[in-house]
Short mmCIF file of C-alpha atoms and ligand atoms in Angstrom, two decimals:
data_model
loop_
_atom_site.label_atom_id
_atom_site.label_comp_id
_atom_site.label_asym_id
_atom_site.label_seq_id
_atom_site.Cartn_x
_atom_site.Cartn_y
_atom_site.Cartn_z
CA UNK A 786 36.53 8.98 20.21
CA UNK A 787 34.06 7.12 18.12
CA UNK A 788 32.67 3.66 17.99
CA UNK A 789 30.49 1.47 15.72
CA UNK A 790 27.18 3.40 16.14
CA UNK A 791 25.93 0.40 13.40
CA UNK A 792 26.72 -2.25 15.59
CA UNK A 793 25.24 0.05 18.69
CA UNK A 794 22.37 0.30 17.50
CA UNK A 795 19.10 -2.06 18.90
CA UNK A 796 19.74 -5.65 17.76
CA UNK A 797 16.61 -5.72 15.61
CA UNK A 798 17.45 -3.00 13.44
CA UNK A 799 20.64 -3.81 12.59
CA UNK A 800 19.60 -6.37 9.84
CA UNK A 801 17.06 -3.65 8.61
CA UNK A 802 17.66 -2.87 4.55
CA UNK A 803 16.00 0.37 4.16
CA UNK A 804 12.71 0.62 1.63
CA UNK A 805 13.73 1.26 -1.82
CA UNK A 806 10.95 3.83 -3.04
CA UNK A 807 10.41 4.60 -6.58
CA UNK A 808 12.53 6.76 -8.11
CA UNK A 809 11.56 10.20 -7.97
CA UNK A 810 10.95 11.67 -11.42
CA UNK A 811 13.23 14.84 -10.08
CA UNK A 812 15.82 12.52 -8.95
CA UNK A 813 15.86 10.75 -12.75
CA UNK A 814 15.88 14.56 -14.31
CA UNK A 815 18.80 15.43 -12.52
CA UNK A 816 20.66 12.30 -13.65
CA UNK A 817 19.69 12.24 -17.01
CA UNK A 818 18.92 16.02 -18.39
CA UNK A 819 15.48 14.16 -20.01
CA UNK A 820 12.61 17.09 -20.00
CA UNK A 821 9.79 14.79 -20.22
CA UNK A 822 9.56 11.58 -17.70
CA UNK A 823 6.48 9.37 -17.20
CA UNK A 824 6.75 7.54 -13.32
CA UNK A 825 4.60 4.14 -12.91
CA UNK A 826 6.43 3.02 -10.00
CA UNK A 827 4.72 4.23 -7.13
CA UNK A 828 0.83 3.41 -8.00
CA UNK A 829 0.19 6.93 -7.62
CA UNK A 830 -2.90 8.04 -9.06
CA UNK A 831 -2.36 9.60 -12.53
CA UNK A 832 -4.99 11.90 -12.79
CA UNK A 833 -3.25 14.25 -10.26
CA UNK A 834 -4.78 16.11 -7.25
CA UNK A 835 -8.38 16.53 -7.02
CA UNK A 836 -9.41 20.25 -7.69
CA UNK A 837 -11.84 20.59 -4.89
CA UNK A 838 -8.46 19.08 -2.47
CA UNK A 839 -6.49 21.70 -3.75
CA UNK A 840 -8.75 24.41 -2.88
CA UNK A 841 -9.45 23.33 0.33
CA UNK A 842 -5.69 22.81 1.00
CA UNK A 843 -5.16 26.74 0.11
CA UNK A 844 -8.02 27.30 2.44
CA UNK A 845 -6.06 25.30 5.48
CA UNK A 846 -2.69 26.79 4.95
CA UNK A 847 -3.68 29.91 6.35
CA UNK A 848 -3.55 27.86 9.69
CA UNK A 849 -0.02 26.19 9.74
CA UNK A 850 1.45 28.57 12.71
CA UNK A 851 -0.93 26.21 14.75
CA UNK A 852 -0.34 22.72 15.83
CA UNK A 853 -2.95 20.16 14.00
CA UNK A 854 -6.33 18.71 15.61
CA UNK A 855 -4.33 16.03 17.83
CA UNK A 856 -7.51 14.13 17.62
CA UNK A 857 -8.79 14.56 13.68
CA UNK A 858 -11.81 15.20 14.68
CA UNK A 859 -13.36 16.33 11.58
CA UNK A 860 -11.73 13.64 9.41
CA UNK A 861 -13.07 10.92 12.15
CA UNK A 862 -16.26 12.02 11.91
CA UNK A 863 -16.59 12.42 8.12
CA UNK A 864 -15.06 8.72 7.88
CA UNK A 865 -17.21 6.75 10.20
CA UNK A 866 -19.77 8.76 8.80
CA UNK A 867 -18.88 7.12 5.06
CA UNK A 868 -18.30 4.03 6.07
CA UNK A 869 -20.49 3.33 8.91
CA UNK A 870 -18.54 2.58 12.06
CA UNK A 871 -17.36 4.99 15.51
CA UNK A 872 -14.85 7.47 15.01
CA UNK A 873 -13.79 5.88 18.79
CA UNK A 874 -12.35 3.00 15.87
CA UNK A 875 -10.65 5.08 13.49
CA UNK A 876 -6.79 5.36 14.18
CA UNK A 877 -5.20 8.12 11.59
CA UNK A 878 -1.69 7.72 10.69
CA UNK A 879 1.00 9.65 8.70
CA UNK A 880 0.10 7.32 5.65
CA UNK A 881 -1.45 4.00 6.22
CA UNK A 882 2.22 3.16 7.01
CA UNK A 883 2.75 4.99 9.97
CA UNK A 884 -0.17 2.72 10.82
CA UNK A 885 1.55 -0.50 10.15
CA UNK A 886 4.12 0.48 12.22
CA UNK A 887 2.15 1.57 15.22
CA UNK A 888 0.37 -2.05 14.93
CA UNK A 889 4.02 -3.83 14.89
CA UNK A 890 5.20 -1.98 17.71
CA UNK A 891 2.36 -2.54 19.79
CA UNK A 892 1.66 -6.40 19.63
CA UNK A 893 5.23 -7.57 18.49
CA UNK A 894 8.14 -8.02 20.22
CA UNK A 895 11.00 -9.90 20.89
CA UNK A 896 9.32 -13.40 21.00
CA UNK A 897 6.56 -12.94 19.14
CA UNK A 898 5.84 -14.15 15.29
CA UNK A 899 3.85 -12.47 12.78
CA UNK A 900 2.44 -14.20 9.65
CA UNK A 901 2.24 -12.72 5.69
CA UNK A 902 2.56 -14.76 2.36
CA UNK A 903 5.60 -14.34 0.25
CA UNK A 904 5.00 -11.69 -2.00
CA UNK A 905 3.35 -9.29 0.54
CA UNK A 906 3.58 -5.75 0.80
CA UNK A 907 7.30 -4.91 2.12
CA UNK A 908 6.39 -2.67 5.05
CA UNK A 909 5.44 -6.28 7.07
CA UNK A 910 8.72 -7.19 7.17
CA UNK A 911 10.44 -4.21 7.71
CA UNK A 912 7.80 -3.44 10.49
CA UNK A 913 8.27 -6.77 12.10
CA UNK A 914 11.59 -6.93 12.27
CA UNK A 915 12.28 -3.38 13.83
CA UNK A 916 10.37 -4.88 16.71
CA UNK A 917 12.45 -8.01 16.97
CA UNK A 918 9.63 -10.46 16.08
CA UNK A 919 9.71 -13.74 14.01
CA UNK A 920 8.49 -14.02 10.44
CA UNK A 921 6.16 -16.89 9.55
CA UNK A 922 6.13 -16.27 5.67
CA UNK A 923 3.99 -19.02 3.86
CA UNK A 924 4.04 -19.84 0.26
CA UNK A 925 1.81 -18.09 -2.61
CA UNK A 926 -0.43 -19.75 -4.25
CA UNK A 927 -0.91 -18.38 -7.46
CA UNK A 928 1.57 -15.16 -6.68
CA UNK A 929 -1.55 -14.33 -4.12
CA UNK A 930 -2.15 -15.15 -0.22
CA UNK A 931 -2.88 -18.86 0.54
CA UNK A 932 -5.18 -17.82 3.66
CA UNK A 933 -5.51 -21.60 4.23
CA UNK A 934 -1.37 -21.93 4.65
CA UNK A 935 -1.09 -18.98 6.53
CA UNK A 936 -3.88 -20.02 9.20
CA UNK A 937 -1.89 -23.16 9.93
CA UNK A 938 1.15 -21.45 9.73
CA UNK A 939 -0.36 -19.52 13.34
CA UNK A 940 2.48 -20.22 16.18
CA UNK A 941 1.71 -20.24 19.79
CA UNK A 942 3.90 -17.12 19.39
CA UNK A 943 2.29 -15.46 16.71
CA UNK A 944 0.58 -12.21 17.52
CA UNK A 945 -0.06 -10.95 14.47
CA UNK A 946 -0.78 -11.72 10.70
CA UNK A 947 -1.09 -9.32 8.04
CA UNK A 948 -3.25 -9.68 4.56
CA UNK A 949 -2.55 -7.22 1.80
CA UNK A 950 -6.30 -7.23 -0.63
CA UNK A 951 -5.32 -6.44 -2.63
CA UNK A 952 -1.83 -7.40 -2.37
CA UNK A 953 1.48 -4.74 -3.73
CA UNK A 954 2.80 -5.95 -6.03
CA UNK A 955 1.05 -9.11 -7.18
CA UNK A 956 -2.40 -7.26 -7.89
CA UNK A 957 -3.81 -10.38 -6.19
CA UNK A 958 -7.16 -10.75 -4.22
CA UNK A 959 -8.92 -13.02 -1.64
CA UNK A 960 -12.76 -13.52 -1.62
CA UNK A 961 -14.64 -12.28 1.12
CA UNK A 962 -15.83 -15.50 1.28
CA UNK A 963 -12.24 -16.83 1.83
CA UNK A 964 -11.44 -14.12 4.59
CA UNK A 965 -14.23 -15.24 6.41
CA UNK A 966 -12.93 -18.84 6.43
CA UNK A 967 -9.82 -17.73 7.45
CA UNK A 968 -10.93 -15.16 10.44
CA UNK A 969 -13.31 -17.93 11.74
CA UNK A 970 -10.03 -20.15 12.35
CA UNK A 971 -7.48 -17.63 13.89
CA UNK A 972 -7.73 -17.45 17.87
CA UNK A 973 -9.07 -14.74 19.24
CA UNK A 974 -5.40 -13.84 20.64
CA UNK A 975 -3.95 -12.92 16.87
CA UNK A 976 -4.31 -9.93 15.68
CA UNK A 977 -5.07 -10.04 11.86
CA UNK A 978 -3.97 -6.82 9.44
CA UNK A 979 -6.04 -6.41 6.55
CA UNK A 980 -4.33 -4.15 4.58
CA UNK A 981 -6.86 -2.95 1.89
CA UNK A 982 -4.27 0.26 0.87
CA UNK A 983 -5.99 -0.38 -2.98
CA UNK A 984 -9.87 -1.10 -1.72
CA UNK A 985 -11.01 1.53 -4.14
CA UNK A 986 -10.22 -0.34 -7.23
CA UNK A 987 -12.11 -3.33 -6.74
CA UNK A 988 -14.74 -3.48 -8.81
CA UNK A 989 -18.67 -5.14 -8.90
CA UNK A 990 -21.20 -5.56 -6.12
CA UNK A 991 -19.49 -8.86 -4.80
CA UNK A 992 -16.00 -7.57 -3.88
CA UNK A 993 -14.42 -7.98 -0.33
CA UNK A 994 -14.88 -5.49 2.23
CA UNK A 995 -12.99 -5.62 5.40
CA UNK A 996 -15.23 -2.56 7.16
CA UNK A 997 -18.11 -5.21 6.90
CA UNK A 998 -16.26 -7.77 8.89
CA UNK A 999 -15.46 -5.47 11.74
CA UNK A 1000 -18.15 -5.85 14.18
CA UNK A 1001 -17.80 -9.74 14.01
CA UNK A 1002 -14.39 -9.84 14.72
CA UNK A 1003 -12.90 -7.92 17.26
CA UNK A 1004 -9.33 -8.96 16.42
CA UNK A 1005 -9.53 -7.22 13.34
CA UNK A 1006 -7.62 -4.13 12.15
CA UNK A 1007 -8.63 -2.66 8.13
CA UNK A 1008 -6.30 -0.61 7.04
CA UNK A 1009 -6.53 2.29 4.31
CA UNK A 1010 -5.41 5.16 2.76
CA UNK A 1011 -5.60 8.36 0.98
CA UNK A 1012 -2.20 8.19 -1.09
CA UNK A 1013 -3.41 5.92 -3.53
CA UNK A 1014 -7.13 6.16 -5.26
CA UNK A 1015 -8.10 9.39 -3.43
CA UNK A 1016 -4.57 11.12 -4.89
CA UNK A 1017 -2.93 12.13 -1.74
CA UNK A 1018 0.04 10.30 -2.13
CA UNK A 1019 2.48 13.25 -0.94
CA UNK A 1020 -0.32 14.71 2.46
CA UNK A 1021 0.77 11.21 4.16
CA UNK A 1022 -2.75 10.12 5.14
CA UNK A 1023 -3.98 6.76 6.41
CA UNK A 1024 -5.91 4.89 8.96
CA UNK A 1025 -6.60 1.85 10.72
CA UNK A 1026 -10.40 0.42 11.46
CA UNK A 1027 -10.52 -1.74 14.40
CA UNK A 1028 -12.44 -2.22 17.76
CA UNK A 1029 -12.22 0.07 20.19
CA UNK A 1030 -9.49 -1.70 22.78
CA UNK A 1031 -7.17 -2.10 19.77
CA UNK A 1032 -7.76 1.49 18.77
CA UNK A 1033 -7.23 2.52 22.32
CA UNK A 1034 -3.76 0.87 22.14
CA UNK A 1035 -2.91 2.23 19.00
CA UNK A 1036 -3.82 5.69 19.70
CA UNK A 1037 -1.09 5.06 23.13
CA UNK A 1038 1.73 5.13 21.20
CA UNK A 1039 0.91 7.39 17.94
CA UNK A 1040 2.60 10.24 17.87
CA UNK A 1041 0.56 13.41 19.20
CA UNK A 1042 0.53 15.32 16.00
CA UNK A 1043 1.35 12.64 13.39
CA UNK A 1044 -1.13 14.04 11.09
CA UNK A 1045 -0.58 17.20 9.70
CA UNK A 1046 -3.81 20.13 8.91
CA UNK A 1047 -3.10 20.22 5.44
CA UNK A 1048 -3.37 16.34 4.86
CA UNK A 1049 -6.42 16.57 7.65
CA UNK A 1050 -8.24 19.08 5.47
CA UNK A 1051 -7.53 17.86 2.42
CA UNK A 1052 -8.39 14.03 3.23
CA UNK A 1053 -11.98 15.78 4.36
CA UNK A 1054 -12.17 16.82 0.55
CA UNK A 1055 -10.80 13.93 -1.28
CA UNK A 1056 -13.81 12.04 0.67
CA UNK A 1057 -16.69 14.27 -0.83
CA UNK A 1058 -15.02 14.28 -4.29
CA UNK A 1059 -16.96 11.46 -5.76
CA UNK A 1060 -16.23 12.42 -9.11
CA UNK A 1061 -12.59 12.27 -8.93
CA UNK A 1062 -12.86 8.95 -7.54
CA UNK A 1063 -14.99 7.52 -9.91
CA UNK A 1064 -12.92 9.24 -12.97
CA UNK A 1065 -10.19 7.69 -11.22
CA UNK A 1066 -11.33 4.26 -11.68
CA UNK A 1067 -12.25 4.14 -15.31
CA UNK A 1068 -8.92 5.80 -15.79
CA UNK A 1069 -7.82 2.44 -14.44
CA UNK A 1070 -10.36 0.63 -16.08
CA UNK A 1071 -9.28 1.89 -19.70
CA UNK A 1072 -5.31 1.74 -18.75
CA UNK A 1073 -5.32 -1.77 -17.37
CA UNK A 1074 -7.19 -3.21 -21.30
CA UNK A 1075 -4.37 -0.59 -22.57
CA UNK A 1076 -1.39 -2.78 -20.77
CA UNK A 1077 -3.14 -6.33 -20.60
CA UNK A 1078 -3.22 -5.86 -24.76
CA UNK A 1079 0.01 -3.87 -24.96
CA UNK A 1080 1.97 -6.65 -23.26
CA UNK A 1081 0.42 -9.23 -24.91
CA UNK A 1082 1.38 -8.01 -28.10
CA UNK A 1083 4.72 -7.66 -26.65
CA UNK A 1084 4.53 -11.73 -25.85
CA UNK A 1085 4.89 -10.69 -22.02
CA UNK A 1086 3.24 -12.37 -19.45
CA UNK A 1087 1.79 -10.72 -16.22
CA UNK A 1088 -0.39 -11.48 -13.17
CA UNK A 1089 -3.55 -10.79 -13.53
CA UNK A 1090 -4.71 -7.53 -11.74
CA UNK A 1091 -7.62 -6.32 -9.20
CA UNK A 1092 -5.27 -2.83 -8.47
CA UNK A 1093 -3.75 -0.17 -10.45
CA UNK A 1094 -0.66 -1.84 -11.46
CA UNK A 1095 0.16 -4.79 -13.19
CA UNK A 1096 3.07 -7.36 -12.34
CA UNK A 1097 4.75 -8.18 -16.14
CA UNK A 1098 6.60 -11.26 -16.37
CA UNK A 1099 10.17 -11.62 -18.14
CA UNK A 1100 11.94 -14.48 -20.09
CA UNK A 1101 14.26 -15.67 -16.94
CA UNK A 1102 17.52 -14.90 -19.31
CA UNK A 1103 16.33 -11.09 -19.04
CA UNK A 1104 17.75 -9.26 -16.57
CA UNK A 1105 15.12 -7.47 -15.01
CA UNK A 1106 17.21 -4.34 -13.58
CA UNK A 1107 19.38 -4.23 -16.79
CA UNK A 1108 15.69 -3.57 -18.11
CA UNK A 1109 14.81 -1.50 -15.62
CA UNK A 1110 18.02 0.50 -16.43
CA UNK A 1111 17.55 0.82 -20.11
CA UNK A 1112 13.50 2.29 -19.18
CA UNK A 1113 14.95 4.72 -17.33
CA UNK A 1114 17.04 6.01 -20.28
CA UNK A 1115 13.92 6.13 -22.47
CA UNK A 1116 12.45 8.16 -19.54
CA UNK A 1117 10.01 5.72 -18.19
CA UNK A 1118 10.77 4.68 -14.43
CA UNK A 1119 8.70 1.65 -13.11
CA UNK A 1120 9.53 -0.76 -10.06
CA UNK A 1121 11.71 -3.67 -10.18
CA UNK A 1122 10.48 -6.09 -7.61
CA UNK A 1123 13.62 -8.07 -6.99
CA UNK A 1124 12.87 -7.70 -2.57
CA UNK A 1125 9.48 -9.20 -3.21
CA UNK A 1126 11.34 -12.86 -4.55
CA UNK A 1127 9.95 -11.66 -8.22
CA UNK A 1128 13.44 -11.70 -9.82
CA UNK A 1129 11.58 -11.92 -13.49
CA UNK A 1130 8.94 -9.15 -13.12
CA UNK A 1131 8.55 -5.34 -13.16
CA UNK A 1132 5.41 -3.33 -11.49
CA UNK A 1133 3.72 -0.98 -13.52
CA UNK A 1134 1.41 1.43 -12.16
CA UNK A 1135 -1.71 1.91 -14.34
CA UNK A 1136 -1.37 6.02 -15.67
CA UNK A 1137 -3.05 8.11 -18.60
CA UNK A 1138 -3.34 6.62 -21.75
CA UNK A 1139 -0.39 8.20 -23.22
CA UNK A 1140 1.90 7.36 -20.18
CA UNK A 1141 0.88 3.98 -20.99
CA UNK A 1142 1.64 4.13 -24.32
CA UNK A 1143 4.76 5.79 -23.76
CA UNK A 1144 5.62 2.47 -20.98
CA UNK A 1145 4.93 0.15 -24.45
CA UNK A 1146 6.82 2.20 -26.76
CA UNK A 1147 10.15 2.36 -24.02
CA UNK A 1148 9.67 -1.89 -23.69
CA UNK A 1149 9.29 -2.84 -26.95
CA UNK A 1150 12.53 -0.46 -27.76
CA UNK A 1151 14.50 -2.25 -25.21
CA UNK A 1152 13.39 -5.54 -26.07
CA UNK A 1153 14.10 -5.63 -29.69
C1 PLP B 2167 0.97 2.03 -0.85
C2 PLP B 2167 0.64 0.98 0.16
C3 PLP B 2167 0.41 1.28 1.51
C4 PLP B 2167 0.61 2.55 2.22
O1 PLP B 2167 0.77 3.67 1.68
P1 PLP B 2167 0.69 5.01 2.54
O2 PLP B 2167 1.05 6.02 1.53
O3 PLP B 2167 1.67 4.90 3.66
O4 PLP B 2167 -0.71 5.11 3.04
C5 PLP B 2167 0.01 0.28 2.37
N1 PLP B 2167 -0.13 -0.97 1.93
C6 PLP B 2167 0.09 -1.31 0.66
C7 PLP B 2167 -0.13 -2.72 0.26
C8 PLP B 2167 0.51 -0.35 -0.26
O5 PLP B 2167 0.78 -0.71 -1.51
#
């Protein structure tokens, strides 16, 4: 006896499409015999893991018969000492994802909207809809957020809204200014998601910064992570900055062990690696003049980029996966971004020169 365990399942997650990673480089080996693969599709930092992480990782695994700190207390602590707020804010999550979802399930359900801009991260959706809410998704201006759309877009459903700054995969960014203007207009009743996964790339004294917004807005939730910047991609370590009620809730449904020691410790040493970070970021710096003038000497156009990835643009007769297809054969894998309504671009993660070069080598062999 058997039945349709599709159709049995919860009404909300039956219209679920599953999140298309980025091809693992293992996965693309196996398929293809190729010994040497370059992977900008995942906005992974290229520089690898951070020596002083990997020590302290070999440290912490003498510990895995035991259960994790429940609580993180030692990762808390070493945040809201950085960045100047509670730990009794600070939510930790099995990548800033497992956060997104935590803030889904606890203020949407069926009945409930949420609001994001076309183009946003794909998680919103995905997270919104397992919970059986409503999308609200407003127009891009730009390929970036319209914060003055989505504020009237604000139902007398809507529960939640979530802002990606800077936003996968457009590489788009809102002033702080802007934010402001927008928080100062949503009711005190919607929860707003400010999803600042790439933070650590912005550059100058003037960029946004969500952690300074906190103590005026209590209906606020930042959101960050070590998989991206701090090179932790694989650990599955985020967290979520908000006021203490709202951190309270979230902590109510997290799972009790949903961080695991060795991310915990090695989280604790990405934060006092300050070199890696900052080596990180001119490796971005260099890489993005590297692909802005590579792909204009290609005649491609792209969105222009706050992150560590680019958006490049593709004559609409170019079919963008047969592209994708043909990159993989030269070894390169990048992200086709067909599920974001960007039929006509690819996202490239920003790597080390020579993966770079390699990217511009593999496109303007396919294009030709
Ligand atoms: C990568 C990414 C995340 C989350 O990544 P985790 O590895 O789960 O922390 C969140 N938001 C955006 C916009 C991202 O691109």
């Amino acid at each position: 006896m058997s039945c349709d365990y599709i159709a049995l399942a919860n009404t909300s997650i039956q219209g679920i499409s599953p999140y298309q990673a980025g091809k693992p480089i293992e996965e693309l080996q196996r398929e293809l015999g190729l010994e040497h693969i370059v992977k900008l599709a995942s906005n992974e930092n290229p520089l690898g893991a951070s020596k002083q992480v990997l020590a302290a990782l070999q440290a912490a695994s003498a510990d895995i018969a035991r259960y994790p700190d429940s609580n993180g207390f030692e990762l808390k602590h070493t945040l809201a000492e950085q960045l100047g707020v509670a730990a009794s804010q600070i939510t930790l999550g099995n990548g800033s994802n497992d956060v997104l979802d935590l803030i889904a399930r606890a203020y949407i359900e069926p009945g409930k909207s949420a609001v994001y801009s076309k183009h946003a991260f794909v998680v919103y959706p995905l997270a919104v809809q397992a919970c059986g809410g409503r999308a609200i998704v407003t127009p891009a201006r730009e390929w970036g957020h319209d914060l003055a759309a989505m504020a009237d877009a604000i139902d007398d459903d809507t529960s939640l809204v979530f802002i990606a700054n800077p936003n996968n995969p457009t590489g788009t960014s809102v002033s702080e200014a802007q934010l402001v203007d927008f928080l100062d207009k949503v009711p005190a009743n919607v929860v707003v998601v400010l999803d600042e996964a790439y933070f650590e790339y912005f550059e100058g004294d003037e960029h946004p910064d969500g952690v300074s917004l906190l103590a005026h807005y209590p209906n606020l939730i930042v959101t960050r992570t070590f998989s991206k910047a701090y090179g932790l991609a694989a650990l599955r370590v985020g967290y979520a900055l908000a006021s203490e009620q709202i951190t309270d809730v979230l902590n109510r449904l997290r799972a009790p062990f949903n961080v695991n020691s060795l991310g915990l410790a090695g989280a604790v040493a990405a934060l006092g690696d300050h070199d890696y970070l900052q080596q990180g970021r001119s490796v971005n710096r260099a890489g993005m003049q590297q692909l802005q003038a590579g792909f204009g000497n290609l005649g491609l156009a792209y969105i222009p980029s706050v992150a560590n990835f680019i958006a490049v643009e593709f004559a609409s007769e170019i079919d963008t996966m047969t592209l994708y297809q043909q990159l993989l054969q030269q070894g390169v894998i990048v992200r086709p971004v067909g599920v974001y309504g960007m039929p006509n671009h690819l996202r490239v993660s920003i790597g080390l020169e020579q993966e770079n070069a390699a990217l511009l080598t593999a496109l303007q062999n396919v294009l030709a």
